[in-house]
Tab-separated table of C-alpha atoms and ligand atoms in Angstrom:
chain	number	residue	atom	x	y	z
P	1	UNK	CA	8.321	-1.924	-6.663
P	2	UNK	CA	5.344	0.125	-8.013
P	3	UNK	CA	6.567	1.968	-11.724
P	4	UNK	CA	5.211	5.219	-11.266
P	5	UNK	CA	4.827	7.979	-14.443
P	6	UNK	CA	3.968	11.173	-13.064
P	7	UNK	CA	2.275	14.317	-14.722
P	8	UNK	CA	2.636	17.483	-13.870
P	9	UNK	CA	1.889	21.341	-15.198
P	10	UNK	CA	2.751	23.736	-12.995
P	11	UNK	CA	4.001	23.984	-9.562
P	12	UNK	CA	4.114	20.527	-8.073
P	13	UNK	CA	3.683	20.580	-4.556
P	14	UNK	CA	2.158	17.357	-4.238
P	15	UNK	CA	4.348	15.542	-6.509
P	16	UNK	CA	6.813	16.909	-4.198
P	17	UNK	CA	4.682	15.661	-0.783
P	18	UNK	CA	4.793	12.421	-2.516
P	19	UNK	CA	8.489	11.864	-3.053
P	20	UNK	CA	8.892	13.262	0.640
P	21	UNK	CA	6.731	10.698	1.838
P	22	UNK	CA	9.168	8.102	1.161
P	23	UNK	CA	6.866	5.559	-0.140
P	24	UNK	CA	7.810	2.029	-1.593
P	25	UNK	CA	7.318	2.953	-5.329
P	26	UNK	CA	10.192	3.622	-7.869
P	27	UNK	CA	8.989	7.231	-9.478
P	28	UNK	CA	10.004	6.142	-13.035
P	29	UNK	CA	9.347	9.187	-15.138
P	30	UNK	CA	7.925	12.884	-14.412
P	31	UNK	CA	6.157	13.957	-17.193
P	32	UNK	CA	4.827	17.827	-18.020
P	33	UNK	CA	3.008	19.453	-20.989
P	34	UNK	CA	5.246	22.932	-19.723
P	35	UNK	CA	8.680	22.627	-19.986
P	36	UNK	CA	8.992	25.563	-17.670
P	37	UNK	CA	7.033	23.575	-14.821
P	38	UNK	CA	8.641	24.219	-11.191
P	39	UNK	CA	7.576	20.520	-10.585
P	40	UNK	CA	9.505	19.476	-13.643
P	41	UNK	CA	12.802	21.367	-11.983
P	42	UNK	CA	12.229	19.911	-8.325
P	43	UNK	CA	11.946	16.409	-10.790
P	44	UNK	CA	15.639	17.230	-12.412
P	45	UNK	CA	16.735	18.027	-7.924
P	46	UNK	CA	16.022	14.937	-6.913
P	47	UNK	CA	18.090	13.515	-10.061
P	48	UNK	CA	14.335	11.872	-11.360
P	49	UNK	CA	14.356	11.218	-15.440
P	50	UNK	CA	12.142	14.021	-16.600
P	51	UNK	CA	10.442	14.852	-20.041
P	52	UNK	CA	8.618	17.791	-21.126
P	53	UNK	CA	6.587	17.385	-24.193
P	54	UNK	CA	5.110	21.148	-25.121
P	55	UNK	CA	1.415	20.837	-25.837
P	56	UNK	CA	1.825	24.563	-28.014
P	57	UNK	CA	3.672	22.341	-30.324
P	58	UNK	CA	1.161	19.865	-30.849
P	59	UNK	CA	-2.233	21.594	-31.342
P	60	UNK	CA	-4.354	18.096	-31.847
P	61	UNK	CA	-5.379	17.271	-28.694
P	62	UNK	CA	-6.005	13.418	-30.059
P	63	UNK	CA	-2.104	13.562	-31.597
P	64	UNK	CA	-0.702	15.226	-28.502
P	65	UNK	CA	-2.162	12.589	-25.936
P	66	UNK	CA	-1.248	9.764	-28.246
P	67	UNK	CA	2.369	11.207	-28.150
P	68	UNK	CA	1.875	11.401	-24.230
P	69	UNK	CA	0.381	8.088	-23.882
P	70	UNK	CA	3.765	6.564	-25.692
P	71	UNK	CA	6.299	8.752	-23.515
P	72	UNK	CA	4.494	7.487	-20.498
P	73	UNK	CA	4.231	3.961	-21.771
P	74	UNK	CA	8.084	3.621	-22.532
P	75	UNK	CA	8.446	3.912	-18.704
P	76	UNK	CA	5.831	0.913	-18.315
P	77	UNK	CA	4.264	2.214	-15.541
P	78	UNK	CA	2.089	0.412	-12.930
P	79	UNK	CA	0.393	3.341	-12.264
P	80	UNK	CA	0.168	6.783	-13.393
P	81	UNK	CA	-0.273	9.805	-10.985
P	82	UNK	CA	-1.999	13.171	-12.232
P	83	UNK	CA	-0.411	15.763	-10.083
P	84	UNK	CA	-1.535	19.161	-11.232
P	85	UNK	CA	-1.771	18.159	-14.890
P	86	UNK	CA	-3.683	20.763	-16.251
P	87	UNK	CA	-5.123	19.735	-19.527
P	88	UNK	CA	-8.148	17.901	-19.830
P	89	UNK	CA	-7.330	13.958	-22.168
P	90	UNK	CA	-9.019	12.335	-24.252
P	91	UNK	CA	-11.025	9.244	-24.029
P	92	UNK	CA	-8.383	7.165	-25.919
P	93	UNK	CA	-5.651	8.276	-23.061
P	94	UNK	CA	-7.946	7.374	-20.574
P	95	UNK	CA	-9.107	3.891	-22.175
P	96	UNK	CA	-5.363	3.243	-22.409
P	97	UNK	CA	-4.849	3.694	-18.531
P	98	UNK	CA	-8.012	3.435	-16.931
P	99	UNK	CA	-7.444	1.234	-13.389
P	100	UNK	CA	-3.973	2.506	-13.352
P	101	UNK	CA	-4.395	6.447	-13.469
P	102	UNK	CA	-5.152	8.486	-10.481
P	103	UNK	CA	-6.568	12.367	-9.930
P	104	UNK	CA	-6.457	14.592	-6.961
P	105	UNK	CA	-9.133	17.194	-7.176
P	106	UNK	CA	-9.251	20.286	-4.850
P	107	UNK	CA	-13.196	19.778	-3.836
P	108	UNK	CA	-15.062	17.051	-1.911
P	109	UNK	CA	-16.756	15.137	-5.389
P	110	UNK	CA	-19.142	15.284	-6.954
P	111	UNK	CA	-19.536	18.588	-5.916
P	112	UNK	CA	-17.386	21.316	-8.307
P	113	UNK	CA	-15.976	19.507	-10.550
P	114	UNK	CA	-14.004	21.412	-12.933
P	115	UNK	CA	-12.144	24.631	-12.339
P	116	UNK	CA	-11.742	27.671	-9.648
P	117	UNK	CA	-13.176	25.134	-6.688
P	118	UNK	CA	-12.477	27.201	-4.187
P	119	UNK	CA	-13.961	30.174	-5.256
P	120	UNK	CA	-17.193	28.320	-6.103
P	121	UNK	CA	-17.163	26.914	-2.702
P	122	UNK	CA	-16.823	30.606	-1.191
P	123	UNK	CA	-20.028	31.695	-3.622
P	124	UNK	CA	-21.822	28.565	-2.407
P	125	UNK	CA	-21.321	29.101	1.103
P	126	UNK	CA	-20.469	25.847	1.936
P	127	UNK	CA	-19.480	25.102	5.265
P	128	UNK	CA	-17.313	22.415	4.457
P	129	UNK	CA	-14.699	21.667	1.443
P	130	UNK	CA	-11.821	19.341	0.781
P	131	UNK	CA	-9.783	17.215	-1.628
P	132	UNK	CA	-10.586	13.504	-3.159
P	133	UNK	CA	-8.277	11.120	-4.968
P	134	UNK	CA	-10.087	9.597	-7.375
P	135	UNK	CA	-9.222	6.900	-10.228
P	136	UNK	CA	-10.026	8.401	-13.560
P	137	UNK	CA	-12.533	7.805	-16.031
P	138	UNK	CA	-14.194	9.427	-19.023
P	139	UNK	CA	-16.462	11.198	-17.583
P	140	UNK	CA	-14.308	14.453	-15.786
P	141	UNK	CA	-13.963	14.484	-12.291
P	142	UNK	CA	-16.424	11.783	-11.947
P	143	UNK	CA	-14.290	9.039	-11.218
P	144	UNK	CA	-14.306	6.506	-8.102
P	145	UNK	CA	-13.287	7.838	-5.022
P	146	UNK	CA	-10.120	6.599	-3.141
P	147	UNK	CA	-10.122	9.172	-0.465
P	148	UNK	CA	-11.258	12.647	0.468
P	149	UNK	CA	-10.242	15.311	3.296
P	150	UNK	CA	-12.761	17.636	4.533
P	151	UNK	CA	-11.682	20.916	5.585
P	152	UNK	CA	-14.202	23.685	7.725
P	153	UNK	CA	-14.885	26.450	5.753
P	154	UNK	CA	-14.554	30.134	7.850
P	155	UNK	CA	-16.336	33.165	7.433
P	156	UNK	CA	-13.489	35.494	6.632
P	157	UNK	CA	-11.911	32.674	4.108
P	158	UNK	CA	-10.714	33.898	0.910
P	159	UNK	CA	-9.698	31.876	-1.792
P	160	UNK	CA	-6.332	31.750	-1.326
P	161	UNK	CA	-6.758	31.124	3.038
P	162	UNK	CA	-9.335	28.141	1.954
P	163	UNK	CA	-7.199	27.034	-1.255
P	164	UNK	CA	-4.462	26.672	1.506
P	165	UNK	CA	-6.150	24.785	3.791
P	166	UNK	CA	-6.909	22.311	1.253
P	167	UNK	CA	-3.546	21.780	-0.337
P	168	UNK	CA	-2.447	20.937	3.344
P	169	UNK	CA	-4.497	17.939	3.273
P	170	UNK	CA	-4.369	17.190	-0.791
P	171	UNK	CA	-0.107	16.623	0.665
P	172	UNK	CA	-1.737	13.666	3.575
P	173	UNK	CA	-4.484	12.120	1.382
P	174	UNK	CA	-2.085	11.849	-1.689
P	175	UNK	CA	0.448	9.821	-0.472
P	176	UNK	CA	-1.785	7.897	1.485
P	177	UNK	CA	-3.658	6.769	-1.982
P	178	UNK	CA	-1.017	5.488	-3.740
P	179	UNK	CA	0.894	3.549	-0.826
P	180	UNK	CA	-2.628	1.666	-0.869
P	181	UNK	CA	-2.365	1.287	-5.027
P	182	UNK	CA	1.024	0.367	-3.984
P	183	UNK	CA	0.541	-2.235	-1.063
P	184	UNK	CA	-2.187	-3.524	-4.052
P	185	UNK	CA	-5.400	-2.723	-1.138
P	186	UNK	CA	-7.544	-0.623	-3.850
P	187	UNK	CA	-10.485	-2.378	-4.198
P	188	UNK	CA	-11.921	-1.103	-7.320
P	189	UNK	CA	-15.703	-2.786	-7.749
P	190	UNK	CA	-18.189	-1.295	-9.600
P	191	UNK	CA	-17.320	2.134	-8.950
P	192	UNK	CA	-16.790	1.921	-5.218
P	193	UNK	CA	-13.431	1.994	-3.691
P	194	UNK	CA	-12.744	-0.159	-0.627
P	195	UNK	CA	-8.951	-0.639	1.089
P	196	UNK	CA	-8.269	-4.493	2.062
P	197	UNK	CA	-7.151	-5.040	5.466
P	198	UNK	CA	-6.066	-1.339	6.934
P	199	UNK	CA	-8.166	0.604	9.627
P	200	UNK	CA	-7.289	4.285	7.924
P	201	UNK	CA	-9.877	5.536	6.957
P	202	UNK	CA	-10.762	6.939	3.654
P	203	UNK	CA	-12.614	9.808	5.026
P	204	UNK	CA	-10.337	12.513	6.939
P	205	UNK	CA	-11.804	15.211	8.888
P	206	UNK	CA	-9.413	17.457	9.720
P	207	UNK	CA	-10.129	20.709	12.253
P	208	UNK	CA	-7.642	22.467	9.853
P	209	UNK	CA	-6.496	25.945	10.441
T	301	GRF	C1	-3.915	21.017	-6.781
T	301	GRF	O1	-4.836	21.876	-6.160
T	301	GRF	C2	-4.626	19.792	-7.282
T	301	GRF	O2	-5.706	19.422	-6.479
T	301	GRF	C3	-5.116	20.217	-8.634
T	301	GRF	O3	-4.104	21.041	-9.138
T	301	GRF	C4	-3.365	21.613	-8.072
T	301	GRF	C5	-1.935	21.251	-8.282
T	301	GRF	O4	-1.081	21.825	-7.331
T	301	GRF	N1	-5.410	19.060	-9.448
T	301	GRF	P1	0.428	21.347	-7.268
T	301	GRF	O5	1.021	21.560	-8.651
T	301	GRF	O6	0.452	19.919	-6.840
T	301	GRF	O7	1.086	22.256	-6.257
């Protein structure tokens, strides 16, 4: 079985579509930089070994991920998933599990990287936005792309309505990333992500609500 550390900050729906999706990993460790985290709570439900390590107590970012990077280690993880984990690492966490750490991002990369997506999209006017699971890498939100959902963007959308329709799909493309890391079908060469052998695609167009 797949060793699985995740990390989570805040309210953990998709750590929670992935657990519902029943997949054939063994979630090892849930990991949070908030103690307070609903995620970490839903974590503690399901009877999952949790551990919160409180970033305000460690104000060196370098000495903080370094910390993180041995808590998630002791679990010896085969991958690690990024589930909401709100703080940006450093390049010696990433070094440490670059290959084995994956992102979802609430835009369709590269576009809007960083922060407040949806409300970027909405000033944009872009007709259509979405979600990618990517593997991480140095360079933020940059990383190569293991799937993406595309979602229609309406006129009377808000950020909330589009943020929504998004998350609906981040819960599908999630799951559907790591049973391929999983079933070992990532394909990982020179930046481009292929799956070995299954007809899903890695593009999802959905007519969303
Ligand atoms: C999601 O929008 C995800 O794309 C982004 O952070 C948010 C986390 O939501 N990285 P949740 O905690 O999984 O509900």
């Amino acid at each position: 079985m797949t060793r699985v550390v995740v990390l989570l900050s805040g309210r953990g729906s998709n750590f929670q579509a992935i657990v519902e999706a029943q997949l054939p990993i063994d979630i090892v460790a849930v990991i949070s930089n908030r103690p307070q985290a609903t995620g970490l709570a839903y974590a503690r439900e399901r009877g999952l070994k949790t551990v919160a390590l409180d970033h305000t107590a460690h104000p060196d970012r370098v000495a903080f991920d370094a910390l993180l990077a041995d808590a998630i280690e002791a679990h010896q993880p085969d991958l690690v998933v990024l589930a909401g984990y709100m703080r940006i690492l450093s390049p010696a966490f990433i070094a440490r599990f670059e290959g084995r750490l994956l992102n979802i991002h609430p835009s369709l990369l590269p576009m809007f990287p960083g922060l407040k997506t949806h409300e970027r999209a909405l000033e944009e006017g872009v007709k259509i936005h979405g979600c990618t699971v990517h593997f991480v890498t140095a360079q933020l939100d940059h990383g190569p792309i293991v799937i993406q959902a595309a979602v229609p963007v309406h006129a009377d959308d808000t950020p909330a309505s589009l943020s929504a329709r998004v998350l609906a799909q981040e819960h599908r493309i999630y799951p559907q990333a790591i049973r391929w890391f999983a079933e070992g079908r990532l394909l990982n060469q020179q930046g481009r992500v292929n799956v070995r052998g299954d007809s899903t695609s890695q593009a999802v167009l959905s007519s969303g609500a």
